Amino acid sequence: MPESFSQMASSDSFSQIASSLASIARGFYLRGWLVGTSGNLSAVVDREPLRLAMSPSGVDKGELRAEQILIIAEDARVISEHRTKPSDESPLHLRIVKELGAGAVIHTHSIWNTILSDLHAADGGVAIEGYEMLKGLQGVNTHEHREWLPIIENSQDMLALADSIGNTLEKHNDAHGFLLRRHGLYCWGSDLSQAKRHVEILEFLLEAVGRTLLIKDGE
Amino acid sequence: MPESFSQMASSDSFSQIASSLASIARGFYLRGWLVGTSGNLSAVVDREPLRLAMSPSGVDKGELRAEQILIIAEDARVISEHRTKPSDESPLHLRIVKELGAGAVIHTHSIWNTILSDLHAADGGVAIEGYEMLKGLQGVNTHEHREWLPIIENSQDMLALADSIGNTLEKHNDAHGFLLRRHGLYCWGSDLSQAKRHVEILEFLLEAVGRTLLIKDGE
Amino acid sequence: MPESFSQMASSDSFSQIASSLASIARGFYLRGWLVGTSGNLSAVVDREPLRLAMSPSGVDKGELRAEQILIIAEDARVISEHRTKPSDESPLHLRIVKELGAGAVIHTHSIWNTILSDLHAADGGVAIEGYEMLKGLQGVNTHEHREWLPIIENSQDMLALADSIGNTLEKHNDAHGFLLRRHGLYCWGSDLSQAKRHVEILEFLLEAVGRTLLIKDGE
Amino acid sequence: MPESFSQMASSDSFSQIASSLASIARGFYLRGWLVGTSGNLSAVVDREPLRLAMSPSGVDKGELRAEQILIIAEDARVISEHRTKPSDESPLHLRIVKELGAGAVIHTHSIWNTILSDLHAADGGVAIEGYEMLKGLQGVNTHEHREWLPIIENSQDMLALADSIGNTLEKHNDAHGFLLRRHGLYCWGSDLSQAKRHVEILEFLLEAVGRTLLIKDGE
C-alpha cells in the first residue's frame, strides 16, 4: 500500500489536491456533514519529508476555496505562506497518515454519526454487517463482510486523543474509519477520492443502521 | 412494446443518451441515491445487435460526465474506445433489457430501499397500495392499484443473481422494479425518462411506507 | 378580493407568470414535492374570459421551462399553440379558481402530506394550531389560530372529485388548502407567490405535526 | 466585546453586510429554515447612532437580494430609501443587539427547533451537553460544556415579547440563543459569520437531541 500512496503524492500537484479538497468540503457542507465550521480534511502532498494539505481552523466549509488550504509539516507547523492556523485536530490527521500510510483523511460531523457514536459507546464500536454498500470500502468484496467501526472516548487533549487513536488502529488495523464519541467520524483512504467514497459509504450505513433501530425499537 | 423501443433506439443518438444518463446520475447522487460510487445506469442504444450505454465501474456519480459512458455488447464486453470497465452489475442490466424489452435500467441505493428490502425480506416483497403516486408507473391508471415489489436475496455471483432476477420477472411480469435484499432498487422503463420517473415514484413510495411504519409502530 | 385578482391578471404578463411557475416547479422538485412528474401548478392570466396558465401533463418538474406552460380555458381546452395536454387535474384547478376567486393553485405530493392525509382520514381533516408559522397564511394574524385542513377521499373521476372539492370549500370557506387522501396537498393564493408561500407553510406544519407524532407516540 | 463590535461596524461596509445577509438567507432557505417568508436577519452597520441592516417583511428568503436589505434606526424606523417595511420582529433584534452588544442576529424556523421548543416548554429550556459541536459556540472550549437554551412563551405583542427576552437574557447572560415556543430560534454573534455559525451549531444540536429522543423513547 505505501508504494501506491507515494506514487499518488508525486503525480498529483498541490493545486489539484487543494482544489479537490475544497470541492469535497463544499459538497459535504451542503449535506450537513460539516456545518458550523466543524470537521476538517487533509491529503498527503509529499511523504519525505511529510507534507500535508490541510483545511484551516474555523472556516466556513460551505465557502472553502483552494487558496485557503494550508501545507503543514509532520509537527503540524504551517509551511505555506498563510497566516491562518491549521485545524486543531491536525495531530489526529498526522497520526492516521503515519500509522496507516493513508493518503487522505476526512472528518465529518453528521447527525447520524453523532447519535450512533453515543448510543453504542458502551459496546466500544458499531458493527455493520450484511449490506452491499460495504463493498464501497477498500478491500471489501462481499456484502457478507462485518465492518467494526470503533468508538473512542472524546477528549480535548489532542495528544492523548492521538494516542488513543494510535492504540485503536493497532488493535483494529482493518478498520476504514472510527467514531469519536458525541463528536464525529474519521475516515481515510489512499487518496482524496477514496477517502471521500469511504465517508459517503460509512455515513450511508450509519444512517441505515440508525433508522432501522427506530423501526425495530417500535416493534 | 418492442416496436416503440426500437424506434426510440434509432431516433435518439448515443450522445443524447449519454448526456441524459450522466445528468440523471448527478441529480440522483445529490438526493443520496448513488453515493459512494454505488448504483449504475444504462440505456439501449441499439437492439440488433444489442448495444447498451452503461455507466463505468467505480466512478463518483456526482461528477459523472457523458464522455465517461461506455457502450457494451450483449456479453458485457466494452465496444466503445474506453479503457474503463463497465459496472460489475452489467449482466443484471442486460438480463432486464432482454427479459422485458426495457429501454433503460436504473439501480439506486437509498436509505429507504435498503431498510425495506431487509424488513420485508421474509415476505418476499413489499406491497404498495392505495397511493395516487402509483399512477406514475407505466400502465397504472388508478390509485387502487396494488404494486408488488419483489425482494430477491443478494449475491456476489452475478450470473446466479441474473438467473434469480430472470425467474422473479417471469413470475411477476407486471412489476416495475424489484429490490435486492440490503442492496438496493432496480427499475426500468421504455426509455431513460420513464426509468427515471419509475425510480422517483418507487423511492417516494418506499419512503412513505417506511415512515408510516414508524408512526404505526408507536401506536 | 376578486378586484385585486383581476388587477394582478392584467398587470402581470403571461411570460412572467410562465417563468415564475416553471421556477417554482423546479425548486419544489428539488425539495421532493413534485417528483416522478407528480403535482401541477396554475395561475390566472385573465378573468373575462377565464384563461389559466397550466403545467402540461406528464412532464419532469425538475426540468420544466416557461415555454412548456399552456394556456387553458374554463373548459380545460388548450388555447395556446401547444400540442401537449394540460394536467389531468386541470378541472380541480379551475374549480378552485372559480369557487374562491384564487389567482394561483399549486398541488404537491410530499411524504408528510401523503402520510397525514391517510393517518387523519377518519377525522375528515387535520387541525393545526398554536404555531407561529400559521401567520404565513393569508389573513391569519396570530399563532393562536386553528387551521383546519380538510381531507377529501381520493378518486379518479375528476368531475366527481371537483364536486367533492366544491362542497368541502363551501363548508370550510376559510381554508387555505386541503388534502386528497393518500394523494397530496392543494393550496392556492391571490397570486403565485402567495400560493407558493402557502405551500411552504403547510408543508412545514405537516412535517412538524407528523414528526411530533413520532415523539409523542413513543412516550 | 463592545470594542470589537464597533471596529467591525466601521470596517465592514453596508454593501458587504447586505450581500452576506442575503447570501446567508438564500442558503438557509434551501435548508428549510426560512421557508414561507418566515424568519429574519439583521447586522449592525453603526453603533452611534445605532443603525441595523435588516431583512424586509414578508419577502421570499430564497430570492432575497442585497438591494432589498433595509437600514433601520433604534426605534425600528426605516432610514434607507426603501418603501418596504422591516420585519415585524425588528424590536426583538434591536433588543438583543442593545442588551448583549451583538453584531448580528438571525432568527430561523426549523422543524426541530419548532418541535423542541414545544416539547421542553414546561422545563423552561433545553439543556444540551457533552457534544463536541458545542465548541462552535463562542467562548466554549470543551465538549463538557452544558448549554442552556431558554424557551420563552410566544406572543404577538412585540414589546411585551422584547421585555420577556430582556429578562431571560439577564438571567442567562451566557446563552448563545433562545427558543420562542412553537415559533423558532434566535441566535446572535459578534458579526454575521459568527451568528451564522451559531445557528448551524444550534440547529445541528437540536436535531441530534430530537432524533436521539426518538430512539430513546422506543427502548
PDB file of C-alpha atoms in Angstrom, chain B residues 29-170:
ATOM      1  CA  TYR B  29     -26.322  11.499  -6.364  1.00  0.00           C
ATOM      2  CA  LEU B  30     -27.468  14.779  -4.797  1.00  0.00           C
ATOM      3  CA  ARG B  31     -30.606  13.032  -3.472  1.00  0.00           C
ATOM      4  CA  GLY B  32     -28.328  10.469  -1.780  1.00  0.00           C
ATOM      5  CA  TRP B  33     -29.368   7.536  -4.002  1.00  0.00           C
ATOM      6  CA  LEU B  34     -25.989   6.928  -5.681  1.00  0.00           C
ATOM      7  CA  VAL B  35     -23.409   7.893  -3.047  1.00  0.00           C
ATOM      8  CA  GLY B  36     -20.011   6.251  -2.543  1.00  0.00           C
ATOM      9  CA  THR B  37     -19.833   5.317  -6.274  1.00  0.00           C
ATOM     10  CA  SER B  38     -22.809   2.986  -5.726  1.00  0.00           C
ATOM     11  CA  GLY B  39     -25.559   2.279  -8.243  1.00  0.00           C
ATOM     12  CA  ASN B  40     -25.479   2.161 -12.015  1.00  0.00           C
ATOM     13  CA  LEU B  41     -27.478   3.256 -15.066  1.00  0.00           C
ATOM     14  CA  SER B  42     -27.917   2.018 -18.609  1.00  0.00           C
ATOM     15  CA  ALA B  43     -29.947   2.672 -21.759  1.00  0.00           C
ATOM     16  CA  VAL B  44     -30.397   0.770 -25.015  1.00  0.00           C
ATOM     17  CA  VAL B  45     -28.594   2.389 -27.968  1.00  0.00           C
ATOM     18  CA  ASP B  46     -29.340  -0.387 -30.481  1.00  0.00           C
ATOM     19  CA  ARG B  47     -31.339  -3.623 -30.444  1.00  0.00           C
ATOM     20  CA  GLU B  48     -29.838  -5.599 -33.344  1.00  0.00           C
ATOM     21  CA  PRO B  49     -27.169  -6.271 -32.276  1.00  0.00           C
ATOM     22  CA  LEU B  50     -27.788  -5.174 -28.709  1.00  0.00           C
ATOM     23  CA  ARG B  51     -25.774  -2.105 -27.666  1.00  0.00           C
ATOM     24  CA  LEU B  52     -26.147  -0.664 -24.188  1.00  0.00           C
ATOM     25  CA  ALA B  53     -24.915   2.726 -22.932  1.00  0.00           C
ATOM     26  CA  MET B  54     -23.598   1.885 -19.442  1.00  0.00           C
ATOM     27  CA  SER B  55     -22.078   3.791 -16.543  1.00  0.00           C
ATOM     28  CA  PRO B  56     -18.472   2.742 -15.799  1.00  0.00           C
ATOM     29  CA  SER B  57     -17.462   0.849 -12.670  1.00  0.00           C
ATOM     30  CA  GLY B  58     -16.384   2.699  -9.548  1.00  0.00           C
ATOM     31  CA  VAL B  59     -16.960   6.301 -10.617  1.00  0.00           C
ATOM     32  CA  ASP B  60     -18.287   9.142  -8.480  1.00  0.00           C
ATOM     33  CA  LYS B  61     -21.869   9.622  -9.735  1.00  0.00           C
ATOM     34  CA  GLY B  62     -21.816  13.227  -8.523  1.00  0.00           C
ATOM     35  CA  GLU B  63     -19.233  14.007 -11.199  1.00  0.00           C
ATOM     36  CA  LEU B  64     -20.282  11.642 -13.978  1.00  0.00           C
ATOM     37  CA  ARG B  65     -19.840  13.151 -17.459  1.00  0.00           C
ATOM     38  CA  ALA B  66     -21.304  11.987 -20.777  1.00  0.00           C
ATOM     39  CA  GLU B  67     -17.806  11.186 -22.141  1.00  0.00           C
ATOM     40  CA  GLN B  68     -17.384   8.511 -19.480  1.00  0.00           C
ATOM     41  CA  ILE B  69     -20.411   6.487 -20.590  1.00  0.00           C
ATOM     42  CA  LEU B  70     -19.396   3.185 -22.195  1.00  0.00           C
ATOM     43  CA  ILE B  71     -21.099   1.169 -24.913  1.00  0.00           C
ATOM     44  CA  ILE B  72     -21.291  -2.549 -24.141  1.00  0.00           C
ATOM     45  CA  ALA B  73     -22.474  -5.561 -26.125  1.00  0.00           C
ATOM     46  CA  GLU B  74     -24.798  -8.413 -25.139  1.00  0.00           C
ATOM     47  CA  ASP B  75     -21.901 -10.206 -23.386  1.00  0.00           C
ATOM     48  CA  ALA B  76     -20.981  -7.060 -21.372  1.00  0.00           C
ATOM     49  CA  ARG B  77     -17.788  -6.515 -23.416  1.00  0.00           C
ATOM     50  CA  VAL B  78     -16.885  -2.817 -23.913  1.00  0.00           C
ATOM     51  CA  ILE B  79     -17.417  -1.773 -27.559  1.00  0.00           C
ATOM     52  CA  SER B  80     -16.534   1.916 -27.227  1.00  0.00           C
ATOM     53  CA  GLU B  81     -12.932   3.150 -27.021  1.00  0.00           C
ATOM     54  CA  HIS B  82     -12.778   3.403 -23.251  1.00  0.00           C
ATOM     55  CA  ARG B  83     -10.223   1.749 -21.016  1.00  0.00           C
ATOM     56  CA  THR B  84     -12.577   1.694 -18.041  1.00  0.00           C
ATOM     57  CA  LYS B  85     -14.623  -1.325 -17.011  1.00  0.00           C
ATOM     58  CA  PRO B  86     -18.428  -1.291 -17.129  1.00  0.00           C
ATOM     59  CA  SER B  87     -20.326  -1.669 -13.861  1.00  0.00           C
ATOM     60  CA  ASP B  88     -19.972  -5.148 -12.308  1.00  0.00           C
ATOM     61  CA  GLU B  89     -23.745  -5.404 -12.405  1.00  0.00           C
ATOM     62  CA  SER B  90     -23.916  -5.075 -16.204  1.00  0.00           C
ATOM     63  CA  PRO B  91     -25.177  -8.698 -16.536  1.00  0.00           C
ATOM     64  CA  LEU B  92     -28.206  -7.705 -14.447  1.00  0.00           C
ATOM     65  CA  HIS B  93     -28.953  -4.754 -16.704  1.00  0.00           C
ATOM     66  CA  LEU B  94     -28.574  -6.893 -19.807  1.00  0.00           C
ATOM     67  CA  ARG B  95     -30.884  -9.550 -18.353  1.00  0.00           C
ATOM     68  CA  ILE B  96     -33.605  -6.981 -17.586  1.00  0.00           C
ATOM     69  CA  VAL B  97     -33.297  -5.430 -21.051  1.00  0.00           C
ATOM     70  CA  LYS B  98     -33.581  -8.805 -22.762  1.00  0.00           C
ATOM     71  CA  GLU B  99     -36.226 -10.314 -20.476  1.00  0.00           C
ATOM     72  CA  LEU B 100     -38.582  -7.318 -20.569  1.00  0.00           C
ATOM     73  CA  GLY B 101     -37.578  -5.417 -23.692  1.00  0.00           C
ATOM     74  CA  ALA B 102     -36.817  -2.425 -21.460  1.00  0.00           C
ATOM     75  CA  GLY B 103     -35.090   0.614 -22.990  1.00  0.00           C
ATOM     76  CA  ALA B 104     -33.324   1.790 -19.815  1.00  0.00           C
ATOM     77  CA  VAL B 105     -32.403   0.429 -16.381  1.00  0.00           C
ATOM     78  CA  ILE B 106     -31.517   2.407 -13.237  1.00  0.00           C
ATOM     79  CA  HIS B 107     -30.240   0.917  -9.994  1.00  0.00           C
ATOM     80  CA  THR B 108     -30.205   3.053  -6.829  1.00  0.00           C
ATOM     81  CA  HIS B 109     -29.021   2.579  -3.244  1.00  0.00           C
ATOM     82  CA  SER B 110     -31.229   4.691  -0.971  1.00  0.00           C
ATOM     83  CA  ILE B 111     -31.709   4.559   2.786  1.00  0.00           C
ATOM     84  CA  TRP B 112     -35.365   3.581   2.489  1.00  0.00           C
ATOM     85  CA  ASN B 113     -34.957   0.979  -0.246  1.00  0.00           C
ATOM     86  CA  THR B 114     -32.145  -0.588   1.815  1.00  0.00           C
ATOM     87  CA  ILE B 115     -34.216  -0.690   5.010  1.00  0.00           C
ATOM     88  CA  LEU B 116     -37.418  -2.014   3.427  1.00  0.00           C
ATOM     89  CA  SER B 117     -35.580  -4.621   1.350  1.00  0.00           C
ATOM     90  CA  ASP B 118     -34.468  -6.139   4.651  1.00  0.00           C
ATOM     91  CA  LEU B 119     -37.570  -5.555   6.751  1.00  0.00           C
ATOM     92  CA  HIS B 120     -39.861  -7.351   4.284  1.00  0.00           C
ATOM     93  CA  ALA B 121     -37.382  -9.970   3.062  1.00  0.00           C
ATOM     94  CA  ALA B 122     -39.279 -12.811   4.723  1.00  0.00           C
ATOM     95  CA  ASP B 123     -42.434 -11.791   2.833  1.00  0.00           C
ATOM     96  CA  GLY B 124     -40.594 -11.983  -0.480  1.00  0.00           C
ATOM     97  CA  GLY B 125     -41.623  -8.445  -1.394  1.00  0.00           C
ATOM     98  CA  VAL B 126     -43.273  -5.171  -0.434  1.00  0.00           C
ATOM     99  CA  ALA B 127     -46.912  -4.459  -1.303  1.00  0.00           C
ATOM    100  CA  ILE B 128     -47.643  -0.804  -2.089  1.00  0.00           C
ATOM    101  CA  GLU B 129     -51.302   0.002  -2.418  1.00  0.00           C
ATOM    102  CA  GLY B 130     -53.782   2.849  -2.493  1.00  0.00           C
ATOM    103  CA  TYR B 131     -51.442   5.740  -3.310  1.00  0.00           C
ATOM    104  CA  GLU B 132     -52.065   8.248  -6.111  1.00  0.00           C
ATOM    105  CA  MET B 133     -48.317   8.197  -6.829  1.00  0.00           C
ATOM    106  CA  LEU B 134     -48.706   4.644  -8.175  1.00  0.00           C
ATOM    107  CA  LYS B 135     -50.178   6.237 -11.299  1.00  0.00           C
ATOM    108  CA  GLY B 136     -46.657   7.372 -12.173  1.00  0.00           C
ATOM    109  CA  LEU B 137     -45.892   3.727 -13.011  1.00  0.00           C
ATOM    110  CA  GLN B 138     -46.418   2.828 -16.679  1.00  0.00           C
ATOM    111  CA  GLY B 139     -49.833   1.255 -17.262  1.00  0.00           C
ATOM    112  CA  VAL B 140     -51.255   2.066 -13.832  1.00  0.00           C
ATOM    113  CA  ASN B 141     -54.372   4.227 -14.115  1.00  0.00           C
ATOM    114  CA  THR B 142     -55.751   4.301 -10.595  1.00  0.00           C
ATOM    115  CA  HIS B 143     -54.553   4.651  -7.014  1.00  0.00           C
ATOM    116  CA  GLU B 144     -56.487   1.461  -6.280  1.00  0.00           C
ATOM    117  CA  HIS B 145     -53.655  -0.497  -7.895  1.00  0.00           C
ATOM    118  CA  ARG B 146     -51.613  -2.915  -5.770  1.00  0.00           C
ATOM    119  CA  GLU B 147     -47.924  -2.899  -6.746  1.00  0.00           C
ATOM    120  CA  TRP B 148     -45.831  -5.871  -5.684  1.00  0.00           C
ATOM    121  CA  LEU B 149     -42.133  -5.062  -5.422  1.00  0.00           C
ATOM    122  CA  PRO B 150     -40.371  -8.431  -5.220  1.00  0.00           C
ATOM    123  CA  ILE B 151     -37.334  -8.822  -2.926  1.00  0.00           C
ATOM    124  CA  ILE B 152     -34.511 -11.033  -4.181  1.00  0.00           C
ATOM    125  CA  GLU B 153     -31.782 -12.374  -1.887  1.00  0.00           C
ATOM    126  CA  ASN B 154     -28.456 -10.574  -2.540  1.00  0.00           C
ATOM    127  CA  SER B 155     -25.483 -12.455  -4.005  1.00  0.00           C
ATOM    128  CA  GLN B 156     -21.992 -11.750  -5.334  1.00  0.00           C
ATOM    129  CA  ASP B 157     -22.421 -14.364  -8.078  1.00  0.00           C
ATOM    130  CA  MET B 158     -23.678 -12.109 -10.874  1.00  0.00           C
ATOM    131  CA  LEU B 159     -24.781 -14.925 -13.155  1.00  0.00           C
ATOM    132  CA  ALA B 160     -26.729 -16.672 -10.390  1.00  0.00           C
ATOM    133  CA  LEU B 161     -28.233 -13.323  -9.458  1.00  0.00           C
ATOM    134  CA  ALA B 162     -29.182 -12.671 -13.097  1.00  0.00           C
ATOM    135  CA  ASP B 163     -30.978 -16.033 -13.077  1.00  0.00           C
ATOM    136  CA  SER B 164     -32.847 -15.231  -9.846  1.00  0.00           C
ATOM    137  CA  ILE B 165     -33.891 -11.957 -11.439  1.00  0.00           C
ATOM    138  CA  GLY B 166     -34.989 -13.758 -14.583  1.00  0.00           C
ATOM    139  CA  ASN B 167     -37.140 -16.183 -12.552  1.00  0.00           C
ATOM    140  CA  THR B 168     -38.630 -13.366 -10.478  1.00  0.00           C
ATOM    141  CA  LEU B 169     -39.508 -11.322 -13.543  1.00  0.00           C
ATOM    142  CA  GLU B 170     -41.186 -14.319 -15.164  1.00  0.00           C
TER     143      GLU B 170
END
